[in-house]
PDB file of C-alpha atoms in Angstrom:
ATOM      1  CA  MET V  20    -172.360 -83.822  25.919  1.00 40.00           C
ATOM      2  CA  SER V  21    -171.374 -81.937  29.086  1.00 42.00           C
ATOM      3  CA  ALA V  22    -167.814 -81.339  27.933  1.00 44.00           C
ATOM      4  CA  CYS V  23    -168.895 -79.370  24.874  1.00 55.00           C
ATOM      5  CA  CYS V  24    -171.166 -77.125  26.909  1.00 74.00           C
ATOM      6  CA  ALA V  25    -169.269 -76.786  30.154  1.00 78.00           C
ATOM      7  CA  PRO V  26    -165.917 -78.554  30.638  1.00 84.00           C
ATOM      8  CA  GLY V  27    -165.497 -79.803  34.184  1.00 78.00           C
ATOM      9  CA  ARG V  28    -162.638 -79.784  36.638  1.00 75.00           C
ATOM     10  CA  GLY V  29    -161.745 -83.352  35.741  1.00 66.00           C
ATOM     11  CA  CYS V  30    -161.182 -82.567  32.044  1.00 65.00           C
ATOM     12  CA  ALA V  31    -157.716 -82.316  30.520  1.00 53.00           C
ATOM     13  CA  GLY V  32    -156.222 -78.896  31.114  1.00 55.00           C
ATOM     14  CA  GLY V  33    -157.728 -78.416  34.565  1.00 56.00           C
ATOM     15  CA  ALA V  34    -156.080 -78.998  37.930  1.00 50.00           C
ATOM     16  CA  SER V  35    -157.066 -82.175  39.720  1.00 48.00           C
ATOM     17  CA  PRO V  36    -159.382 -81.685  42.706  1.00 43.00           C
ATOM     18  CA  ALA V  37    -156.883 -83.647  44.778  1.00 41.00           C
ATOM     19  CA  ALA V  38    -154.343 -80.866  44.220  1.00 48.00           C
ATOM     20  CA  VAL V  39    -156.175 -78.422  46.461  1.00 51.00           C
ATOM     21  CA  GLU V  40    -156.844 -78.601  50.188  1.00 50.00           C
ATOM     22  CA  PRO V  41    -160.552 -78.369  51.043  1.00 49.00           C
ATOM     23  CA  LEU V  42    -161.759 -75.047  52.380  1.00 45.00           C
ATOM     24  CA  PRO V  43    -162.646 -74.789  56.065  1.00 45.00           C
ATOM     25  CA  PRO V  44    -166.306 -74.117  56.898  1.00 42.00           C
ATOM     26  CA  PRO V  45    -167.035 -70.538  55.819  1.00 38.00           C
ATOM     27  CA  THR V  46    -167.737 -67.715  58.196  1.00 39.00           C
ATOM     28  CA  VAL V  47    -171.020 -66.213  57.050  1.00 39.00           C
ATOM     29  CA  ARG V  48    -170.814 -62.440  56.710  1.00 41.00           C
ATOM     30  CA  THR V  49    -173.980 -60.980  55.301  1.00 49.00           C
ATOM     31  CA  GLY V  50    -173.447 -58.302  52.696  1.00 53.00           C
ATOM     32  CA  PRO V  51    -175.593 -55.508  51.351  1.00 57.00           C
ATOM     33  CA  PRO V  52    -178.761 -56.340  49.356  1.00 58.00           C
ATOM     34  CA  ASP V  53    -177.274 -55.050  46.116  1.00 66.00           C
ATOM     35  CA  VAL V  54    -178.952 -57.582  43.808  1.00 70.00           C
ATOM     36  CA  PRO V  55    -182.365 -56.427  42.512  1.00 79.00           C
ATOM     37  CA  LEU V  56    -184.904 -59.217  43.008  1.00 94.00           C
ATOM     38  CA  LEU V  57    -188.239 -59.631  41.262  1.00 96.00           C
ATOM     39  CA  GLU V  58    -191.011 -61.038  43.455  1.00 96.00           C
ATOM     40  CA  LEU V  59    -193.104 -63.730  41.766  1.00 96.00           C
ATOM     41  CA  ALA V  60    -196.305 -65.209  43.162  1.00 95.00           C
ATOM     42  CA  GLY V  61    -195.468 -68.714  41.966  1.00 96.00           C
ATOM     43  CA  GLY V  62    -198.069 -71.212  40.835  1.00 96.00           C
ATOM     44  CA  THR V  63    -198.402 -74.202  38.544  1.00 97.00           C
ATOM     45  CA  PHE V  64    -196.776 -74.273  35.111  1.00 97.00           C
ATOM     46  CA  LEU V  65    -195.776 -76.732  32.410  1.00 97.00           C
ATOM     47  CA  MET V  66    -192.108 -77.642  32.808  1.00 97.00           C
ATOM     48  CA  GLY V  67    -190.062 -79.403  30.151  1.00 96.00           C
ATOM     49  CA  ASP V  68    -189.511 -79.629  26.397  1.00 96.00           C
ATOM     50  CA  ALA V  69    -192.805 -79.421  24.501  1.00 95.00           C
ATOM     51  CA  PHE V  70    -191.094 -79.777  21.095  1.00 95.00           C
ATOM     52  CA  ASP V  71    -189.037 -82.944  21.635  1.00 94.00           C
ATOM     53  CA  GLU V  72    -185.901 -81.012  20.685  1.00 93.00           C
ATOM     54  CA  GLY V  73    -183.759 -81.836  23.702  1.00 91.00           C
ATOM     55  CA  TYR V  74    -180.988 -84.362  24.127  1.00 88.00           C
ATOM     56  CA  PRO V  75    -182.333 -87.581  25.720  1.00 90.00           C
ATOM     57  CA  ALA V  76    -179.498 -87.660  28.248  1.00 90.00           C
ATOM     58  CA  ASP V  77    -180.511 -84.219  29.498  1.00 93.00           C
ATOM     59  CA  HIS V  78    -183.887 -85.450  30.812  1.00 92.00           C
ATOM     60  CA  GLU V  79    -185.875 -82.424  29.658  1.00 94.00           C
ATOM     61  CA  GLY V  80    -189.103 -84.383  29.445  1.00 92.00           C
ATOM     62  CA  PRO V  81    -191.754 -85.373  29.778  1.00 94.00           C
ATOM     63  CA  VAL V  82    -193.652 -82.109  30.020  1.00 96.00           C
ATOM     64  CA  ARG V  83    -195.294 -82.075  33.429  1.00 96.00           C
ATOM     65  CA  GLU V  84    -197.194 -79.768  35.725  1.00 97.00           C
ATOM     66  CA  VAL V  85    -194.959 -78.318  38.446  1.00 97.00           C
ATOM     67  CA  THR V  86    -195.973 -75.983  41.255  1.00 98.00           C
ATOM     68  CA  VAL V  87    -193.594 -73.441  42.787  1.00 97.00           C
ATOM     69  CA  ALA V  88    -194.187 -71.444  45.949  1.00 97.00           C
ATOM     70  CA  PRO V  89    -193.804 -67.634  45.990  1.00 97.00           C
ATOM     71  CA  PHE V  90    -190.192 -66.584  45.524  1.00 97.00           C
ATOM     72  CA  ALA V  91    -188.000 -63.728  44.392  1.00 96.00           C
ATOM     73  CA  ILE V  92    -185.314 -64.027  41.728  1.00 97.00           C
ATOM     74  CA  GLY V  93    -182.634 -61.798  40.262  1.00 96.00           C
ATOM     75  CA  ALA V  94    -183.711 -59.753  37.278  1.00 96.00           C
ATOM     76  CA  THR V  95    -180.190 -60.364  35.992  1.00 97.00           C
ATOM     77  CA  ALA V  96    -177.242 -62.613  36.539  1.00 98.00           C
ATOM     78  CA  VAL V  97    -174.797 -61.420  39.196  1.00 98.00           C
ATOM     79  CA  THR V  98    -172.399 -58.898  37.658  1.00 97.00           C
ATOM     80  CA  ASN V  99    -168.655 -58.473  37.880  1.00 98.00           C
ATOM     81  CA  GLU V 100    -169.182 -55.326  39.937  1.00 97.00           C
ATOM     82  CA  GLN V 101    -171.454 -57.103  42.423  1.00 97.00           C
ATOM     83  CA  TYR V 102    -169.103 -60.056  42.730  1.00 97.00           C
ATOM     84  CA  ALA V 103    -166.125 -57.751  43.227  1.00 97.00           C
ATOM     85  CA  ARG V 104    -167.829 -56.191  46.246  1.00 96.00           C
ATOM     86  CA  PHE V 105    -168.335 -59.666  47.702  1.00 96.00           C
ATOM     87  CA  ALA V 106    -164.721 -60.709  47.071  1.00 97.00           C
ATOM     88  CA  GLU V 107    -163.389 -57.498  48.601  1.00 96.00           C
ATOM     89  CA  ALA V 108    -165.623 -57.769  51.678  1.00 95.00           C
ATOM     90  CA  THR V 109    -164.935 -61.430  52.416  1.00 96.00           C
ATOM     91  CA  GLY V 110    -161.575 -62.258  50.851  1.00 96.00           C
ATOM     92  CA  HIS V 111    -163.231 -65.233  49.172  1.00 97.00           C
ATOM     93  CA  ARG V 112    -160.984 -67.077  46.742  1.00 97.00           C
ATOM     94  CA  THR V 113    -162.869 -68.845  43.983  1.00 98.00           C
ATOM     95  CA  ASP V 114    -162.281 -72.449  43.044  1.00 98.00           C
ATOM     96  CA  ALA V 115    -160.570 -71.233  39.871  1.00 98.00           C
ATOM     97  CA  GLU V 116    -158.130 -69.226  41.997  1.00 98.00           C
ATOM     98  CA  ARG V 117    -157.572 -72.085  44.434  1.00 97.00           C
ATOM     99  CA  PHE V 118    -157.017 -74.686  41.730  1.00 97.00           C
ATOM    100  CA  GLY V 119    -154.928 -72.229  39.746  1.00 98.00           C
ATOM    101  CA  SER V 120    -156.784 -72.587  36.434  1.00 98.00           C
ATOM    102  CA  SER V 121    -160.088 -72.383  34.612  1.00 98.00           C
ATOM    103  CA  PHE V 122    -161.419 -72.939  31.093  1.00 98.00           C
ATOM    104  CA  VAL V 123    -161.251 -70.243  28.396  1.00 98.00           C
ATOM    105  CA  PHE V 124    -162.754 -70.365  24.889  1.00 98.00           C
ATOM    106  CA  HIS V 125    -159.880 -70.498  22.398  1.00 98.00           C
ATOM    107  CA  LEU V 126    -160.782 -67.315  20.476  1.00 98.00           C
ATOM    108  CA  LEU V 127    -160.860 -65.348  23.731  1.00 98.00           C
ATOM    109  CA  LEU V 128    -157.405 -66.275  25.011  1.00 98.00           C
ATOM    110  CA  HIS V 129    -155.472 -63.106  25.893  1.00 98.00           C
ATOM    111  CA  PRO V 130    -152.282 -62.667  23.810  1.00 97.00           C
ATOM    112  CA  ALA V 131    -150.202 -62.640  26.984  1.00 97.00           C
ATOM    113  CA  ALA V 132    -151.710 -65.901  28.201  1.00 98.00           C
ATOM    114  CA  GLY V 133    -150.407 -68.237  25.487  1.00 97.00           C
ATOM    115  CA  ARG V 134    -147.660 -69.670  27.671  1.00 97.00           C
ATOM    116  CA  HIS V 135    -150.196 -70.362  30.420  1.00 98.00           C
ATOM    117  CA  VAL V 136    -152.275 -72.837  28.394  1.00 98.00           C
ATOM    118  CA  LEU V 137    -152.303 -76.206  30.159  1.00 97.00           C
ATOM    119  CA  GLY V 138    -154.073 -78.145  27.432  1.00 97.00           C
ATOM    120  CA  ARG V 139    -157.238 -78.599  25.383  1.00 96.00           C
ATOM    121  CA  VAL V 140    -160.353 -80.557  26.261  1.00 95.00           C
ATOM    122  CA  PRO V 141    -160.192 -83.608  23.948  1.00 92.00           C
ATOM    123  CA  GLN V 142    -163.954 -83.787  23.317  1.00 89.00           C
ATOM    124  CA  ALA V 143    -164.153 -80.015  22.787  1.00 94.00           C
ATOM    125  CA  PRO V 144    -160.778 -78.626  21.656  1.00 95.00           C
ATOM    126  CA  TRP V 145    -162.134 -75.072  21.592  1.00 96.00           C
ATOM    127  CA  TRP V 146    -161.852 -75.145  25.389  1.00 97.00           C
ATOM    128  CA  LEU V 147    -158.425 -74.384  26.841  1.00 98.00           C
ATOM    129  CA  GLY V 148    -157.364 -75.009  30.399  1.00 98.00           C
ATOM    130  CA  VAL V 149    -155.548 -71.791  31.300  1.00 98.00           C
ATOM    131  CA  GLU V 150    -153.397 -71.232  34.348  1.00 98.00           C
ATOM    132  CA  GLY V 151    -154.368 -67.996  36.078  1.00 98.00           C
ATOM    133  CA  ALA V 152    -157.788 -67.633  34.421  1.00 98.00           C
ATOM    134  CA  SER V 153    -160.360 -66.457  36.961  1.00 98.00           C
ATOM    135  CA  TRP V 154    -163.319 -64.141  37.434  1.00 98.00           C
ATOM    136  CA  HIS V 155    -161.085 -61.056  37.391  1.00 98.00           C
ATOM    137  CA  ALA V 156    -158.815 -62.361  34.597  1.00 98.00           C
ATOM    138  CA  PRO V 157    -161.444 -64.054  32.406  1.00 98.00           C
ATOM    139  CA  GLU V 158    -159.245 -64.541  29.328  1.00 98.00           C
ATOM    140  CA  GLY V 159    -156.194 -65.567  31.331  1.00 98.00           C
ATOM    141  CA  PRO V 160    -153.176 -63.607  32.623  1.00 98.00           C
ATOM    142  CA  GLY V 161    -153.043 -60.161  31.055  1.00 98.00           C
ATOM    143  CA  SER V 162    -156.823 -59.774  30.837  1.00 98.00           C
ATOM    144  CA  ASP V 163    -159.032 -57.760  33.177  1.00 98.00           C
ATOM    145  CA  LEU V 164    -162.582 -56.497  33.615  1.00 98.00           C
ATOM    146  CA  GLU V 165    -162.183 -53.020  32.166  1.00 98.00           C
ATOM    147  CA  GLY V 166    -165.473 -51.977  30.575  1.00 98.00           C
ATOM    148  CA  ARG V 167    -167.273 -55.068  31.876  1.00 98.00           C
ATOM    149  CA  ALA V 168    -168.542 -54.059  35.318  1.00 97.00           C
ATOM    150  CA  ASP V 169    -172.113 -54.716  34.142  1.00 97.00           C
ATOM    151  CA  HIS V 170    -171.330 -58.041  32.459  1.00 98.00           C
ATOM    152  CA  PRO V 171    -172.107 -61.309  34.258  1.00 98.00           C
ATOM    153  CA  VAL V 172    -169.354 -62.647  36.457  1.00 98.00           C
ATOM    154  CA  THR V 173    -167.817 -65.819  35.011  1.00 98.00           C
ATOM    155  CA  HIS V 174    -165.334 -68.478  36.134  1.00 98.00           C
ATOM    156  CA  VAL V 175    -167.411 -69.055  39.270  1.00 98.00           C
ATOM    157  CA  SER V 176    -168.241 -72.531  40.507  1.00 98.00           C
ATOM    158  CA  TYR V 177    -171.401 -73.764  42.176  1.00 98.00           C
ATOM    159  CA  ASP V 178    -169.549 -73.558  45.490  1.00 97.00           C
ATOM    160  CA  ASP V 179    -168.523 -69.955  44.765  1.00 98.00           C
ATOM    161  CA  ALA V 180    -172.151 -69.092  44.055  1.00 98.00           C
ATOM    162  CA  LEU V 181    -173.186 -70.589  47.399  1.00 98.00           C
ATOM    163  CA  ALA V 182    -170.550 -68.489  49.166  1.00 97.00           C
ATOM    164  CA  TYR V 183    -171.884 -65.344  47.507  1.00 97.00           C
ATOM    165  CA  GLY V 184    -175.404 -66.292  48.550  1.00 96.00           C
ATOM    166  CA  ALA V 185    -174.386 -66.743  52.182  1.00 96.00           C
ATOM    167  CA  TRP V 186    -172.880 -63.242  52.151  1.00 95.00           C
ATOM    168  CA  ALA V 187    -175.781 -61.520  50.394  1.00 95.00           C
ATOM    169  CA  ASP V 188    -178.570 -63.432  52.204  1.00 94.00           C
ATOM    170  CA  VAL V 189    -179.811 -65.060  49.000  1.00 96.00           C
ATOM    171  CA  ARG V 190    -179.618 -68.533  47.473  1.00 97.00           C
ATOM    172  CA  LEU V 191    -179.509 -70.248  44.124  1.00 98.00           C
ATOM    173  CA  PRO V 192    -182.898 -70.807  42.491  1.00 98.00           C
ATOM    174  CA  THR V 193    -184.227 -74.311  42.261  1.00 98.00           C
ATOM    175  CA  GLU V 194    -184.414 -75.614  38.724  1.00 98.00           C
ATOM    176  CA  ALA V 195    -188.219 -75.366  38.769  1.00 98.00           C
ATOM    177  CA  GLU V 196    -188.066 -71.761  40.007  1.00 98.00           C
ATOM    178  CA  TRP V 197    -185.523 -70.929  37.327  1.00 98.00           C
ATOM    179  CA  GLU V 198    -187.663 -72.332  34.496  1.00 98.00           C
ATOM    180  CA  TYR V 199    -190.878 -70.798  35.842  1.00 98.00           C
ATOM    181  CA  ALA V 200    -189.194 -67.389  35.950  1.00 98.00           C
ATOM    182  CA  ALA V 201    -187.354 -67.819  32.649  1.00 98.00           C
ATOM    183  CA  ARG V 202    -190.579 -68.635  30.797  1.00 98.00           C
ATOM    184  CA  GLY V 203    -192.021 -65.257  31.713  1.00 97.00           C
ATOM    185  CA  GLY V 204    -195.554 -66.622  31.802  1.00 96.00           C
ATOM    186  CA  LEU V 205    -195.406 -68.367  28.405  1.00 96.00           C
ATOM    187  CA  ASP V 206    -196.217 -72.017  29.100  1.00 90.00           C
ATOM    188  CA  GLY V 207    -194.789 -74.365  26.512  1.00 93.00           C
ATOM    189  CA  ALA V 208    -192.905 -71.731  24.500  1.00 97.00           C
ATOM    190  CA  ARG V 209    -189.511 -72.550  23.043  1.00 97.00           C
ATOM    191  CA  TYR V 210    -187.850 -69.315  24.194  1.00 98.00           C
ATOM    192  CA  PRO V 211    -188.630 -66.712  26.876  1.00 98.00           C
ATOM    193  CA  TRP V 212    -190.308 -64.536  24.208  1.00 98.00           C
ATOM    194  CA  GLY V 213    -192.062 -67.181  22.090  1.00 97.00           C
ATOM    195  CA  ASP V 214    -191.276 -69.903  19.562  1.00 97.00           C
ATOM    196  CA  ASP V 215    -189.244 -67.974  16.965  1.00 97.00           C
ATOM    197  CA  LEU V 216    -185.554 -67.367  17.666  1.00 96.00           C
ATOM    198  CA  THR V 217    -185.521 -64.006  15.875  1.00 96.00           C
ATOM    199  CA  PRO V 218    -189.117 -62.694  15.781  1.00 96.00           C
ATOM    200  CA  GLY V 219    -189.489 -60.073  13.089  1.00 95.00           C
ATOM    201  CA  GLY V 220    -185.797 -60.468  12.331  1.00 94.00           C
ATOM    202  CA  ARG V 221    -184.814 -59.107  15.782  1.00 95.00           C
ATOM    203  CA  GLU V 222    -182.109 -60.835  17.763  1.00 95.00           C
ATOM    204  CA  ARG V 223    -183.287 -61.554  21.301  1.00 97.00           C
ATOM    205  CA  CYS V 224    -180.316 -63.286  22.951  1.00 97.00           C
ATOM    206  CA  ASN V 225    -176.530 -63.551  22.954  1.00 98.00           C
ATOM    207  CA  THR V 226    -175.724 -66.854  21.280  1.00 97.00           C
ATOM    208  CA  TRP V 227    -173.181 -67.780  18.606  1.00 97.00           C
ATOM    209  CA  LEU V 228    -173.480 -66.283  15.127  1.00 95.00           C
ATOM    210  CA  GLY V 229    -171.156 -67.696  12.477  1.00 94.00           C
ATOM    211  CA  ASP V 230    -169.180 -70.879  11.919  1.00 95.00           C
ATOM    212  CA  PHE V 231    -168.760 -72.447  15.353  1.00 95.00           C
ATOM    213  CA  PRO V 232    -166.132 -72.582  16.797  1.00 95.00           C
ATOM    214  CA  HIS V 233    -163.940 -70.946  14.198  1.00 95.00           C
ATOM    215  CA  ARG V 234    -165.517 -67.646  13.141  1.00 95.00           C
ATOM    216  CA  SER V 235    -167.903 -65.179  14.720  1.00 96.00           C
ATOM    217  CA  ASP V 236    -170.086 -63.157  12.375  1.00 95.00           C
ATOM    218  CA  ARG V 237    -170.908 -60.561  15.006  1.00 95.00           C
ATOM    219  CA  PRO V 238    -169.692 -56.984  14.383  1.00 93.00           C
ATOM    220  CA  GLY V 239    -165.944 -56.913  14.817  1.00 94.00           C
ATOM    221  CA  GLY V 240    -165.956 -60.675  15.322  1.00 94.00           C
ATOM    222  CA  HIS V 241    -167.145 -60.191  18.900  1.00 95.00           C
ATOM    223  CA  VAL V 242    -167.234 -63.263  21.100  1.00 97.00           C
ATOM    224  CA  GLY V 243    -168.137 -63.260  24.762  1.00 98.00           C
ATOM    225  CA  THR V 244    -170.486 -61.807  27.317  1.00 98.00           C
ATOM    226  CA  VAL V 245    -172.680 -58.738  26.968  1.00 98.00           C
ATOM    227  CA  PRO V 246    -174.171 -56.570  29.748  1.00 98.00           C
ATOM    228  CA  VAL V 247    -176.683 -58.346  31.963  1.00 98.00           C
ATOM    229  CA  THR V 248    -179.491 -56.052  30.791  1.00 97.00           C
ATOM    230  CA  ALA V 249    -178.749 -56.497  27.096  1.00 97.00           C
ATOM    231  CA  TYR V 250    -181.782 -57.452  25.003  1.00 97.00           C
ATOM    232  CA  GLU V 251    -185.391 -57.175  26.142  1.00 97.00           C
ATOM    233  CA  PRO V 252    -186.595 -58.746  29.403  1.00 97.00           C
ATOM    234  CA  ASN V 253    -189.185 -61.506  29.414  1.00 97.00           C
ATOM    235  CA  GLY V 254    -192.729 -61.226  30.704  1.00 96.00           C
ATOM    236  CA  HIS V 255    -191.592 -61.484  34.322  1.00 97.00           C
ATOM    237  CA  GLY V 256    -188.867 -58.860  33.871  1.00 96.00           C
ATOM    238  CA  LEU V 257    -185.873 -61.233  33.721  1.00 97.00           C
ATOM    239  CA  TYR V 258    -182.999 -60.500  31.359  1.00 98.00           C
ATOM    240  CA  ASN V 259    -180.886 -62.964  29.392  1.00 98.00           C
ATOM    241  CA  THR V 260    -182.381 -66.261  30.490  1.00 98.00           C
ATOM    242  CA  SER V 261    -181.347 -67.538  27.047  1.00 98.00           C
ATOM    243  CA  GLY V 262    -177.718 -67.147  26.073  1.00 98.00           C
ATOM    244  CA  ASN V 263    -174.944 -64.987  27.546  1.00 98.00           C
ATOM    245  CA  VAL V 264    -173.890 -67.298  30.420  1.00 98.00           C
ATOM    246  CA  TRP V 265    -174.932 -70.620  31.866  1.00 98.00           C
ATOM    247  CA  GLU V 266    -176.510 -70.214  35.303  1.00 98.00           C
ATOM    248  CA  TRP V 267    -176.121 -72.551  38.255  1.00 98.00           C
ATOM    249  CA  CYS V 268    -179.262 -73.943  39.909  1.00 98.00           C
ATOM    250  CA  ALA V 269    -179.541 -75.531  43.336  1.00 97.00           C
ATOM    251  CA  ASP V 270    -180.559 -79.009  42.112  1.00 95.00           C
ATOM    252  CA  ALA V 271    -178.514 -82.113  41.532  1.00 93.00           C
ATOM    253  CA  PHE V 272    -178.623 -82.926  37.809  1.00 93.00           C
ATOM    254  CA  ASP V 273    -180.003 -86.449  38.108  1.00 81.00           C
ATOM    255  CA  PRO V 274    -179.455 -88.200  41.429  1.00 66.00           C
ATOM    256  CA  SER V 275    -180.538 -91.537  39.955  1.00 65.00           C
ATOM    257  CA  GLY V 276    -178.597 -91.262  36.707  1.00 60.00           C
ATOM    258  CA  PRO V 277    -175.008 -91.902  35.604  1.00 58.00           C
ATOM    259  CA  ALA V 278    -173.884 -88.339  36.341  1.00 53.00           C
ATOM    260  CA  GLY V 279    -174.613 -88.906  40.019  1.00 50.00           C
ATOM    261  CA  PRO V 280    -175.706 -86.437  42.684  1.00 53.00           C
ATOM    262  CA  ALA V 281    -172.387 -84.561  42.637  1.00 83.00           C
ATOM    263  CA  GLU V 282    -173.203 -82.852  39.344  1.00 93.00           C
ATOM    264  CA  ARG V 283    -175.334 -79.716  39.525  1.00 96.00           C
ATOM    265  CA  VAL V 284    -177.816 -78.305  37.033  1.00 97.00           C
ATOM    266  CA  ILE V 285    -176.917 -75.365  34.803  1.00 98.00           C
ATOM    267  CA  ARG V 286    -179.550 -73.584  32.741  1.00 98.00           C
ATOM    268  CA  GLY V 287    -179.944 -70.982  30.004  1.00 98.00           C
ATOM    269  CA  GLY V 288    -177.148 -71.677  27.550  1.00 97.00           C
ATOM    270  CA  SER V 289    -174.419 -69.187  26.732  1.00 98.00           C
ATOM    271  CA  TYR V 290    -172.763 -67.024  24.102  1.00 98.00           C
ATOM    272  CA  LEU V 291    -171.287 -70.227  22.654  1.00 97.00           C
ATOM    273  CA  CYS V 292    -174.574 -72.047  21.997  1.00 96.00           C
ATOM    274  CA  HIS V 293    -175.356 -72.668  18.327  1.00 91.00           C
ATOM    275  CA  SER V 294    -177.904 -74.857  16.580  1.00 87.00           C
ATOM    276  CA  SER V 295    -175.139 -76.666  14.694  1.00 85.00           C
ATOM    277  CA  TYR V 296    -174.005 -78.503  17.804  1.00 81.00           C
ATOM    278  CA  CYS V 297    -175.845 -77.376  20.954  1.00 86.00           C
ATOM    279  CA  ASN V 298    -179.345 -75.889  20.996  1.00 92.00           C
ATOM    280  CA  ARG V 299    -179.422 -75.539  24.766  1.00 95.00           C
ATOM    281  CA  TYR V 300    -180.465 -71.894  24.668  1.00 96.00           C
ATOM    282  CA  ARG V 301    -184.090 -73.093  24.673  1.00 97.00           C
ATOM    283  CA  VAL V 302    -185.887 -72.325  27.921  1.00 97.00           C
ATOM    284  CA  ALA V 303    -186.436 -76.034  28.720  1.00 97.00           C
ATOM    285  CA  ALA V 304    -182.820 -76.995  28.031  1.00 97.00           C
ATOM    286  CA  ARG V 305    -180.539 -78.122  30.820  1.00 96.00           C
ATOM    287  CA  SER V 306    -176.989 -79.313  31.315  1.00 96.00           C
ATOM    288  CA  HIS V 307    -174.687 -80.026  34.244  1.00 95.00           C
ATOM    289  CA  ASN V 308    -171.236 -79.700  35.751  1.00 95.00           C
ATOM    290  CA  THR V 309    -169.394 -80.579  38.940  1.00 95.00           C
ATOM    291  CA  PRO V 310    -169.715 -78.118  41.847  1.00 96.00           C
ATOM    292  CA  ASP V 311    -166.035 -77.143  41.760  1.00 96.00           C
ATOM    293  CA  SER V 312    -165.899 -76.459  38.000  1.00 96.00           C
ATOM    294  CA  SER V 313    -165.689 -73.028  36.375  1.00 98.00           C
ATOM    295  CA  THR V 314    -165.653 -71.711  32.832  1.00 98.00           C
ATOM    296  CA  GLY V 315    -165.535 -68.467  30.895  1.00 98.00           C
ATOM    297  CA  HIS V 316    -169.236 -68.781  30.065  1.00 98.00           C
ATOM    298  CA  GLY V 317    -170.614 -69.820  33.442  1.00 98.00           C
ATOM    299  CA  GLY V 318    -172.272 -67.525  35.980  1.00 98.00           C
ATOM    300  CA  PHE V 319    -175.376 -67.455  38.178  1.00 98.00           C
ATOM    301  CA  ARG V 320    -178.386 -65.476  39.349  1.00 98.00           C
ATOM    302  CA  VAL V 321    -179.825 -65.608  42.838  1.00 98.00           C
ATOM    303  CA  ALA V 322    -183.184 -66.127  44.506  1.00 97.00           C
ATOM    304  CA  ARG V 323    -184.935 -65.859  47.853  1.00 96.00           C
ATOM    305  CA  SER V 324    -188.007 -67.549  49.318  1.00 96.00           C
ATOM    306  CA  LEU V 325    -191.090 -65.459  50.065  1.00 93.00           C
ATOM    307  CA  PRO V 326    -193.817 -65.920  52.670  1.00 86.00           C
ATOM    308  CA  PRO V 327    -196.683 -68.183  51.551  1.00 80.00           C
ATOM    309  CA  GLU V 328    -198.948 -65.170  51.012  1.00 69.00           C
ATOM    310  CA  GLY V 329    -196.645 -64.087  48.174  1.00 54.00           C
ATOM    311  CA  PRO V 330    -195.296 -60.707  47.115  1.00 60.00           C
ATOM    312  CA  ALA V 331    -196.399 -57.610  48.958  1.00 59.00           C
ATOM    313  CA  PRO V 332    -198.935 -55.482  47.063  1.00 54.00           C
ATOM    314  CA  ALA V 333    -197.365 -52.910  44.764  1.00 47.00           C
TER     315      ALA V 333
END
């Protein structure tokens, strides 16, 4: 099911990894602490799918007690503006830029980018491999980030997220840290705010509305990201841990399973998740992709370890 959620570099329409020379070891240049982090005391919580609604291959269960040490985590995903400062300071070229392509949802393709389409993903034809698509041209050549400084950066790989972390003196959260924080203190709940997707008729996350993948029923037919502080935060103060963009975690997906240790965990779902084919916007849901892969609905948030005594008193 990974192709439907997050097409990987090996899918049709993407450049082969063999086509790009490996990067030399990076020079670490620490950047400014421009990512607001929420300090959490950690503790023991119930991790996993309490409703038996996950895909068996995703290994969401069984529900188990997991303990996390004190840590800090981004209130939001990293934004385009924050990533731009990193790229300008370091000259980092993302995997999408190095490979020369990334994956764009078909309804988002920029009109000028039609001739740059390399192909469709066979298992998920709504995904197009597009030459020139990258974090600063998210819908392909001709597109830009105007009006989206506060939207999550996309088209960034796991390796790109690590490079950002080295610069900003942060890291990716572990999967357990991510779920602990995303739950906002609600053990066993389906979503960060409870068990109902739209409590009281209020929408709480940016997922697909309409006939996927053909028609969006959002105002103006909108498809895509929204600002990182859209919707209400959860009980820990985190925004958009369901929907908007998938977020990389530090962990291998399943070192003992068929995906192998090369694939990394992604969490949270995206603006393309819909109950008709992929209900991975639940807080226990998980998926995976290869570390060099990038998509138009994939981003990340960052974390940092704290001393064992936990957060400083307010």
